[in-house]
Tab-separated table of C-alpha atoms and ligand atoms in Angstrom:
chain	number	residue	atom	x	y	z
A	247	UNK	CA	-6.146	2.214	22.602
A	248	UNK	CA	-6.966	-0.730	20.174
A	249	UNK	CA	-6.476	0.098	16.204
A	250	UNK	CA	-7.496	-3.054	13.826
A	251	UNK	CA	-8.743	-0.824	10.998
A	252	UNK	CA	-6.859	-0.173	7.793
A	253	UNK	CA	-8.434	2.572	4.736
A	254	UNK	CA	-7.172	1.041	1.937
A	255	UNK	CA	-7.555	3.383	-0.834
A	256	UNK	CA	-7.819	1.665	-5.031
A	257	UNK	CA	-9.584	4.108	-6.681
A	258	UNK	CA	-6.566	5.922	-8.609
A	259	UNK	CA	-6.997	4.775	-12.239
A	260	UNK	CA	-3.285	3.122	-12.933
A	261	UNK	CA	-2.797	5.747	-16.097
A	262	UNK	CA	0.923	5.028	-16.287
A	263	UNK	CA	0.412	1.005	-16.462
A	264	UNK	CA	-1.426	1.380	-19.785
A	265	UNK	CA	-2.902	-0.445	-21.783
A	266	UNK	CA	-2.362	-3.312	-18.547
A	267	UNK	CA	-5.026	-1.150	-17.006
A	268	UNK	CA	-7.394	-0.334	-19.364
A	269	UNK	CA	-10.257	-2.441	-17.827
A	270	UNK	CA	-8.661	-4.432	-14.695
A	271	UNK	CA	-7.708	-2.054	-11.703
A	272	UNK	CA	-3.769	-2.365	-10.937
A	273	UNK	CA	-4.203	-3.705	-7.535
A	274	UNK	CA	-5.519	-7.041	-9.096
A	275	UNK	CA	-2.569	-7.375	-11.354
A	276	UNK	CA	-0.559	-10.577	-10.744
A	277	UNK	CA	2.954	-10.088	-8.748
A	278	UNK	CA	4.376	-13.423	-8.360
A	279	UNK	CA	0.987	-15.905	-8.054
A	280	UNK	CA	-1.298	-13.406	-6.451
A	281	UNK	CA	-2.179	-10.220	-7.062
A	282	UNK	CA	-1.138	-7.060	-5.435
A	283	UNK	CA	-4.049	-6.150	-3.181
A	284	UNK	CA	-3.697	-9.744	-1.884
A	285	UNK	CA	-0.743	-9.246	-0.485
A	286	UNK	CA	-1.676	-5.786	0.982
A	287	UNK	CA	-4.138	-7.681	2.939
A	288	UNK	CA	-2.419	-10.655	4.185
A	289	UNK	CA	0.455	-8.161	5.482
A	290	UNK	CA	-2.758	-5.622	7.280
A	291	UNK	CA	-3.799	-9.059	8.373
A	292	UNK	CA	-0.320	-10.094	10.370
A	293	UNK	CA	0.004	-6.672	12.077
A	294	UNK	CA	-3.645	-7.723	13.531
A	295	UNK	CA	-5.834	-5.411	11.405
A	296	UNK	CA	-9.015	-6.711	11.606
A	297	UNK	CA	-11.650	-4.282	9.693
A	298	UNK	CA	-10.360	-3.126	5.937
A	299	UNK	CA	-12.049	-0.089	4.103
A	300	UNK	CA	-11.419	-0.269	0.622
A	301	UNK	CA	-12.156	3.216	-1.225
A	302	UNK	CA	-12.817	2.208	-5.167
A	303	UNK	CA	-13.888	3.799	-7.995
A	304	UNK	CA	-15.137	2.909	-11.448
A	305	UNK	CA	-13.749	-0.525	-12.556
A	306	UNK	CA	-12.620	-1.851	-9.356
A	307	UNK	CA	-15.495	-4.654	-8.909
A	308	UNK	CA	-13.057	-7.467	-9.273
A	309	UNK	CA	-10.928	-6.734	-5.765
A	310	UNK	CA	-14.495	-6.907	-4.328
A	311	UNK	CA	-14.608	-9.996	-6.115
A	312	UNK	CA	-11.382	-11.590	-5.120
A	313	UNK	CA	-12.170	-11.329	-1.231
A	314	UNK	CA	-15.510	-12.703	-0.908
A	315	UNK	CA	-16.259	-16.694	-0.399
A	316	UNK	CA	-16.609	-17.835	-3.961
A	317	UNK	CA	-18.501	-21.178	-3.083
A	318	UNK	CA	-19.156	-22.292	-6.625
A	319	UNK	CA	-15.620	-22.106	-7.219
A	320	UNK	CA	-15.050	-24.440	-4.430
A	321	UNK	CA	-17.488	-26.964	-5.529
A	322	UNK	CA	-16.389	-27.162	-8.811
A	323	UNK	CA	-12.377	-28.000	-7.410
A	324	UNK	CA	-14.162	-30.567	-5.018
A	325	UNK	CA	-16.249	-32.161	-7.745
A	326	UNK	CA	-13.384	-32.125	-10.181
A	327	UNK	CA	-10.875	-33.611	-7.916
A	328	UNK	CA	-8.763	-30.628	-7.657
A	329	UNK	CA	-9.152	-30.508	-3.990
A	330	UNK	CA	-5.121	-29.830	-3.480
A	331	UNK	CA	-6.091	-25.944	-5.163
A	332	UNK	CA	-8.350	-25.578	-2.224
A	333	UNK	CA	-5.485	-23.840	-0.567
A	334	UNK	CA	-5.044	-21.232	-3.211
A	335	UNK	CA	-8.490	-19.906	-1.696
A	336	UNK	CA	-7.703	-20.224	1.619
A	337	UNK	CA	-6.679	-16.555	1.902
A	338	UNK	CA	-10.432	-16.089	1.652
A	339	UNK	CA	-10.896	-17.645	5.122
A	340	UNK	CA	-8.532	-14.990	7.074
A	341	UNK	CA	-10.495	-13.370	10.211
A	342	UNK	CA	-11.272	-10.034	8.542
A	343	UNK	CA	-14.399	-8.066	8.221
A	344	UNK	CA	-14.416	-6.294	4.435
A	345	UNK	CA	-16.057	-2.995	3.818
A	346	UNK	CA	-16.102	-0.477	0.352
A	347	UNK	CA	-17.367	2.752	-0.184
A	348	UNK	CA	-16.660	4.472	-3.386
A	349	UNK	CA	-14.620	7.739	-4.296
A	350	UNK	CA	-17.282	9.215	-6.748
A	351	UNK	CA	-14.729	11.884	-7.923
A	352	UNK	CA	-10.955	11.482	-9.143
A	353	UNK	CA	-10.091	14.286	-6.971
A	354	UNK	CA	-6.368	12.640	-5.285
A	355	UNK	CA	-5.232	10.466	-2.564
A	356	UNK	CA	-6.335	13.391	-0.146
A	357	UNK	CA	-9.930	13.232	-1.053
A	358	UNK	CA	-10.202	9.395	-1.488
A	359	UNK	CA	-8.656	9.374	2.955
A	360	UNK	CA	-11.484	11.758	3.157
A	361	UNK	CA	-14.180	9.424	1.556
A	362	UNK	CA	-13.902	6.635	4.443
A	363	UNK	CA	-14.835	9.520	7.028
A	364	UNK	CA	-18.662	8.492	7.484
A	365	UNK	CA	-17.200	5.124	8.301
A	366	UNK	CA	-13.838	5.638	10.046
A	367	UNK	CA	-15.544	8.477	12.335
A	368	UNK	CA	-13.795	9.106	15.564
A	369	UNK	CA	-10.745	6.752	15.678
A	370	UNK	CA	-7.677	6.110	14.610
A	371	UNK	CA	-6.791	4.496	11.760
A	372	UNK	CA	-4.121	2.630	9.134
A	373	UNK	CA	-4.003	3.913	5.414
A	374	UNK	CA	-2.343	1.552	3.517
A	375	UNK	CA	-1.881	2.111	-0.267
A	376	UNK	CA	-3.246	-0.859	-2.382
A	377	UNK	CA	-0.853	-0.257	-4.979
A	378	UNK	CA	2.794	-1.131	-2.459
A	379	UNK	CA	3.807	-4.369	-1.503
A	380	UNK	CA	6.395	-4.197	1.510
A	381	UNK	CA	8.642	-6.787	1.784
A	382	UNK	CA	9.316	-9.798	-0.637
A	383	UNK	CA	5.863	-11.720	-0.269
A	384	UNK	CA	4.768	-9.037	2.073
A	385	UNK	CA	6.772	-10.413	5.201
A	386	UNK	CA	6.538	-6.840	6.968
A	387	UNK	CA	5.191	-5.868	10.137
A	388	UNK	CA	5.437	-2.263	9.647
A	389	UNK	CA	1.977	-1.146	10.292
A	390	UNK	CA	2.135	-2.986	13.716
A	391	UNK	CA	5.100	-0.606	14.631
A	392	UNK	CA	3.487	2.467	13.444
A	393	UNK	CA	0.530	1.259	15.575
A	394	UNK	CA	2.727	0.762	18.354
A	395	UNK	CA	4.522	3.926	18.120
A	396	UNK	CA	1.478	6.059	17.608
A	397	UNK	CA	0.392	4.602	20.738
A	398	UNK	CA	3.289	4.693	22.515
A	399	UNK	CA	4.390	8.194	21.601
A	400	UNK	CA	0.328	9.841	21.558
A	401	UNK	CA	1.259	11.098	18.388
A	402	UNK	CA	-0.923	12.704	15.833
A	403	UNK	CA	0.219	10.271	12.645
A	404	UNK	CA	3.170	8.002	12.406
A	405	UNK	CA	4.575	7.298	8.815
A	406	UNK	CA	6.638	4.760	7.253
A	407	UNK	CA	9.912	6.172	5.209
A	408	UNK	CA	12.433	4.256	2.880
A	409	UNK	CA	15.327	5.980	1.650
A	410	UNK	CA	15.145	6.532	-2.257
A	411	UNK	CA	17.726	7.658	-5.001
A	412	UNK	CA	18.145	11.326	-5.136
A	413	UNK	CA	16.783	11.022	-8.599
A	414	UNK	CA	13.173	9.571	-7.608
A	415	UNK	CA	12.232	11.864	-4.661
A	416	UNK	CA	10.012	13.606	-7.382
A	417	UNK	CA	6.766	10.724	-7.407
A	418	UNK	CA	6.981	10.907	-4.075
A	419	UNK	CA	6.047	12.302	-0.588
A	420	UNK	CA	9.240	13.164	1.236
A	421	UNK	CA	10.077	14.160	4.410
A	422	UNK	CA	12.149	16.637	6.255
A	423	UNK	CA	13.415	14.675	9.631
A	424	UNK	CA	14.226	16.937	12.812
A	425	UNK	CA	16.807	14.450	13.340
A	426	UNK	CA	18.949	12.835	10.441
A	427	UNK	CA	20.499	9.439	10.236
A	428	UNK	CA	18.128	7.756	12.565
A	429	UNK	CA	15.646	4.901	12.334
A	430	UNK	CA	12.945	6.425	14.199
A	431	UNK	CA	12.395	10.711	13.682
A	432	UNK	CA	10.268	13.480	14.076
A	433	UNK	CA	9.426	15.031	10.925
A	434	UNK	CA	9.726	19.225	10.264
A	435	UNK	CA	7.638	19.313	7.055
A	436	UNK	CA	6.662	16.945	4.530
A	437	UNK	CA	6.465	18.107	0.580
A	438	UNK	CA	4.254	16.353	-2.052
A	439	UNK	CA	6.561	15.175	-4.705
A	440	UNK	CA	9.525	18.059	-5.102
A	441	UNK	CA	11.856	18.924	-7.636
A	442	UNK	CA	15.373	17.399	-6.814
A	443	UNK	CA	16.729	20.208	-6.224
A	444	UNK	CA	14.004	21.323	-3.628
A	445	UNK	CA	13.890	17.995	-1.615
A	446	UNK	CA	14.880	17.788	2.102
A	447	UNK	CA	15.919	14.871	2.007
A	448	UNK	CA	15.645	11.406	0.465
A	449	UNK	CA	13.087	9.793	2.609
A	450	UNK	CA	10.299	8.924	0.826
A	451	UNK	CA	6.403	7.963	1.893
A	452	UNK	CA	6.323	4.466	2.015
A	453	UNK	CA	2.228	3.847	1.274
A	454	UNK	CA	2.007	3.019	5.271
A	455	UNK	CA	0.643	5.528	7.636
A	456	UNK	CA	-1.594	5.782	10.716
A	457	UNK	CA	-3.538	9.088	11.632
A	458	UNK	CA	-5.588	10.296	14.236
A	459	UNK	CA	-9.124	11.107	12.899
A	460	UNK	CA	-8.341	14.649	13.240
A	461	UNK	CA	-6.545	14.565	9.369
A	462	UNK	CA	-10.570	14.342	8.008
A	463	UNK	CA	-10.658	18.362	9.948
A	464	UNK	CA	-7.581	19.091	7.761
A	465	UNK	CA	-8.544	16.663	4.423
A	466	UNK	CA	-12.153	18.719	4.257
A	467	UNK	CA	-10.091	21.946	4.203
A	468	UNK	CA	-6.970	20.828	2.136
A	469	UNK	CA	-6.977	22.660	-1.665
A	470	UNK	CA	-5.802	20.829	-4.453
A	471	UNK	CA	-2.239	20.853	-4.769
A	472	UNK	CA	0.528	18.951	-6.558
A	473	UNK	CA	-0.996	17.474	-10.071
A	474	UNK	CA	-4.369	19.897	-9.018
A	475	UNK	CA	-5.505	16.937	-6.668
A	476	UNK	CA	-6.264	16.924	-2.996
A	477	UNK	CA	-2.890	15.447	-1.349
A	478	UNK	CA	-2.700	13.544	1.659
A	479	UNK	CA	0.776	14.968	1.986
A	480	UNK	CA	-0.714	18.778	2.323
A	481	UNK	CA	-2.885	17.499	4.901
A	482	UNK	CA	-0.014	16.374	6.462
A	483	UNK	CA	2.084	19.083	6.295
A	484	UNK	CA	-0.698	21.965	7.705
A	485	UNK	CA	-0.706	19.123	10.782
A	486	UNK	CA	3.111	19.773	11.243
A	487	UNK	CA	2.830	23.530	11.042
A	488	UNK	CA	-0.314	23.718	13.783
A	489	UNK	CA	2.070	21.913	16.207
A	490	UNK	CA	1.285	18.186	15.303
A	491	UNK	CA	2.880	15.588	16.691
A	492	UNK	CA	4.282	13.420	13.265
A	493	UNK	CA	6.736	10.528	13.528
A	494	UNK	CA	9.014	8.844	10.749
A	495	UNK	CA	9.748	5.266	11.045
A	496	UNK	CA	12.422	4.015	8.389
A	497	UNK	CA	12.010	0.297	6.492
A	498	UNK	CA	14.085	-2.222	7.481
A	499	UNK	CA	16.753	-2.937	4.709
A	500	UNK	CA	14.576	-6.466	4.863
A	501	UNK	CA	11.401	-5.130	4.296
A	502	UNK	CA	12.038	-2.924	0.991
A	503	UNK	CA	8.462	-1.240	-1.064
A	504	UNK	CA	7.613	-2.643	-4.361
A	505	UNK	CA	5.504	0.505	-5.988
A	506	UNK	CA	3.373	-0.829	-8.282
A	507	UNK	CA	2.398	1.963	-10.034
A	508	UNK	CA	4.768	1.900	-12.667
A	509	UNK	CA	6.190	-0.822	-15.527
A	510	UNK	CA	9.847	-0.333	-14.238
A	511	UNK	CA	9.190	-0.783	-10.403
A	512	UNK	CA	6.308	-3.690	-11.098
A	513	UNK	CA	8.378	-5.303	-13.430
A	514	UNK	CA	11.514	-5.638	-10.994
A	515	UNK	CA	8.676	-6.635	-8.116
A	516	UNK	CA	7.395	-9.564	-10.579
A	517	UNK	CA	10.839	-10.812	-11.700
A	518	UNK	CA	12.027	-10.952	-7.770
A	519	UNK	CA	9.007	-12.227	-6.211
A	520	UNK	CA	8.966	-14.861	-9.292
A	521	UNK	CA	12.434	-15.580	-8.617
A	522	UNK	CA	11.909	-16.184	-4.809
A	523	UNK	CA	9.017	-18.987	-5.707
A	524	UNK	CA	9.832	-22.106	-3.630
A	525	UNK	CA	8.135	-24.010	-6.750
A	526	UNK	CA	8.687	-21.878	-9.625
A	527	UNK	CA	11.877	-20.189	-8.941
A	528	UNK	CA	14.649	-22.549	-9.073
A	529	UNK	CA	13.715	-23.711	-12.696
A	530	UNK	CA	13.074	-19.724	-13.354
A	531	UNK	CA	16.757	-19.104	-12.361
A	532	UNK	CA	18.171	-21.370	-14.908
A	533	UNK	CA	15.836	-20.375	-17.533
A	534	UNK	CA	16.517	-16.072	-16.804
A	535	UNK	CA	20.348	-17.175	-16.833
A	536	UNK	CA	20.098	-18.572	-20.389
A	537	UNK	CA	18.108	-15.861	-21.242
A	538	UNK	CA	21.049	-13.630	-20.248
A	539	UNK	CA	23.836	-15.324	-22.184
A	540	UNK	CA	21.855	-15.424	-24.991
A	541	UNK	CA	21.147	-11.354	-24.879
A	542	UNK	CA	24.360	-10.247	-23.660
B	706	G1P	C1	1.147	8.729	-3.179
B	706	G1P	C2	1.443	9.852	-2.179
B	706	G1P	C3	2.938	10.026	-1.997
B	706	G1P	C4	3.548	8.706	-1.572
B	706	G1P	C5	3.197	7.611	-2.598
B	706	G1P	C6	3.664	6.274	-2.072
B	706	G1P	O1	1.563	9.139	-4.464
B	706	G1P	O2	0.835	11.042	-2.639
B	706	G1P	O3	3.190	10.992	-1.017
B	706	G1P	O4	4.960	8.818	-1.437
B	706	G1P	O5	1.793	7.531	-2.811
B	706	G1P	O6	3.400	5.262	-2.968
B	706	G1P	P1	1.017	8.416	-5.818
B	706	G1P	O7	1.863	7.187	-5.980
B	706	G1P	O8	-0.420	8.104	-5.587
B	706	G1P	O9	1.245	9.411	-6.919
């Protein structure tokens, strides 16, 4: 079995990065020098995906934008001697095929999966969330192990997990392991962002998955759920209960998520992927320490 292609859904409308979001989708905000959806892609692109399905929605041109071969931009460095920012583009080069459809409705993550069925069809497939970076610079091969596993193990979806505060279980997916305390589990049940109290445990959905296209049979009958949308989670969940094979794999400690779906986790992902700039970041040390003294 061969699996090279990656859904990448950007069609949820970034409400909780407002006014940042008002007319530029989140996934082209800057983290860093590049934007987020960049470095979703080059990080699909080292765990040899080869085919990426973006699912947008209204506003979301400019990630079409940012991936095609902008040749008048590359004439104008050449004829303006700026040849040494030819490398900034060369991200445009990388051996990928590009494809979009578009969610028409803002019915949930559940319904936006479902969207790329005319395309996906009969095979299995990555969903990576455009909105989570993995990894400082997005040094994570992840989504090759889940690949591997699923492979490995035949099993009906594979998941990536990283342990969260008790506190933030509730914006997330979380899962209920048949086995605790180990790197690699079969999961029990899965519940679309719980109360604290009602959690199973603190392992949350890490934005990386990889399904069998049987989750479009369960997608087209899923009913909205948590925040009335359709949830990939539910989906999820009724494969569990009919005897579904689903496997947790936790993040390495070196490969932590940067959600960028709200100020306080994008902000820390800017100031840390900033800081970690071979160019920019030594200066930017000195300058943040300053800062400091002068605050505290
Ligand atoms: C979605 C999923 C959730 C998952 C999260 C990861 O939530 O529904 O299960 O843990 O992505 O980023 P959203 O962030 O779209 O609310």
């Amino acid at each position: 079995m061969h699996i090279d292609l990656a859904v990448v859904p950007v069609a949820g409308q970034g409400t909780r990065l407002l006014p940042s979001t008002k007319s530029q989708p989140k996934e082209m905000l800057p983290v860093g020098r590049k934007p987020v959806v960049q470095y979703v892609v080059e990080e699909l692109a080292l765990s040899g995906i080869k085919r990426l399905l973006f699912v947008t929605g209204p506003g979301k041109t400019s990630i079409e934008n940012h991936f095609d071969l902008n040749s008048e931009l590359i004439a104008f460095l050449r004829e303006t001697g700026k040849e040494d920012l030819l490398a900034e583009l060369a991200f445009e080069r990388q051996n990928l095929d590009y494809f979009y459809t578009r969610q028409r409705r803002q019915l949930g993550l559940g319904h936006a999966i479902l969207c790329a069925r005319p395309i996906v069809g009969n095979q299995p497939f990555v969903v990576a969330l455009g909105d989570s970076i993995l990894g400082v610079n997005a040094q994570s091969d992840i989504v090759h192990r889940l690949v591997e596993e699923f492979i490995h193990s035949k099993a009906d979806a594979v998941i990536a997990f990283e342990e969260v505060p008790r506190e933030e279980v509730i914006h997330y997916g979380i899962a209920q392991p048949r086995q605790s305390n180990r790197p690699l589990f079969e999961l029990a049940d899965i519940v679309e962002k719980p109360s604290v109290a009602d959690a199973p445990s603190n392992l949350a959905v890490a934005a990386r998955y990889v399904f069998s296209p049987y989750i479009f049979e369960l997608l087209q009958h899923t009913a909205p759920g948590k925040g009335g949308e359709i949830q990939l989670t539910d989906a999820i969940r009724v494969l569990i209960q009919g005897g579904g094979k689903v496997i947790g794999i936790k993040l390495g400690a070196d490969e932590r998520r940067f959600d960028i779906g709200n100020f306080e986790s994008y902000f820390r992902a800017f100031v840390e992927f900033a800081l970690a700039d071979p160019k920019y970041g030594p200066d930017l040390r000195d300058w943040v320490r300053t800062l400091m003294g002068r605050t505290s």
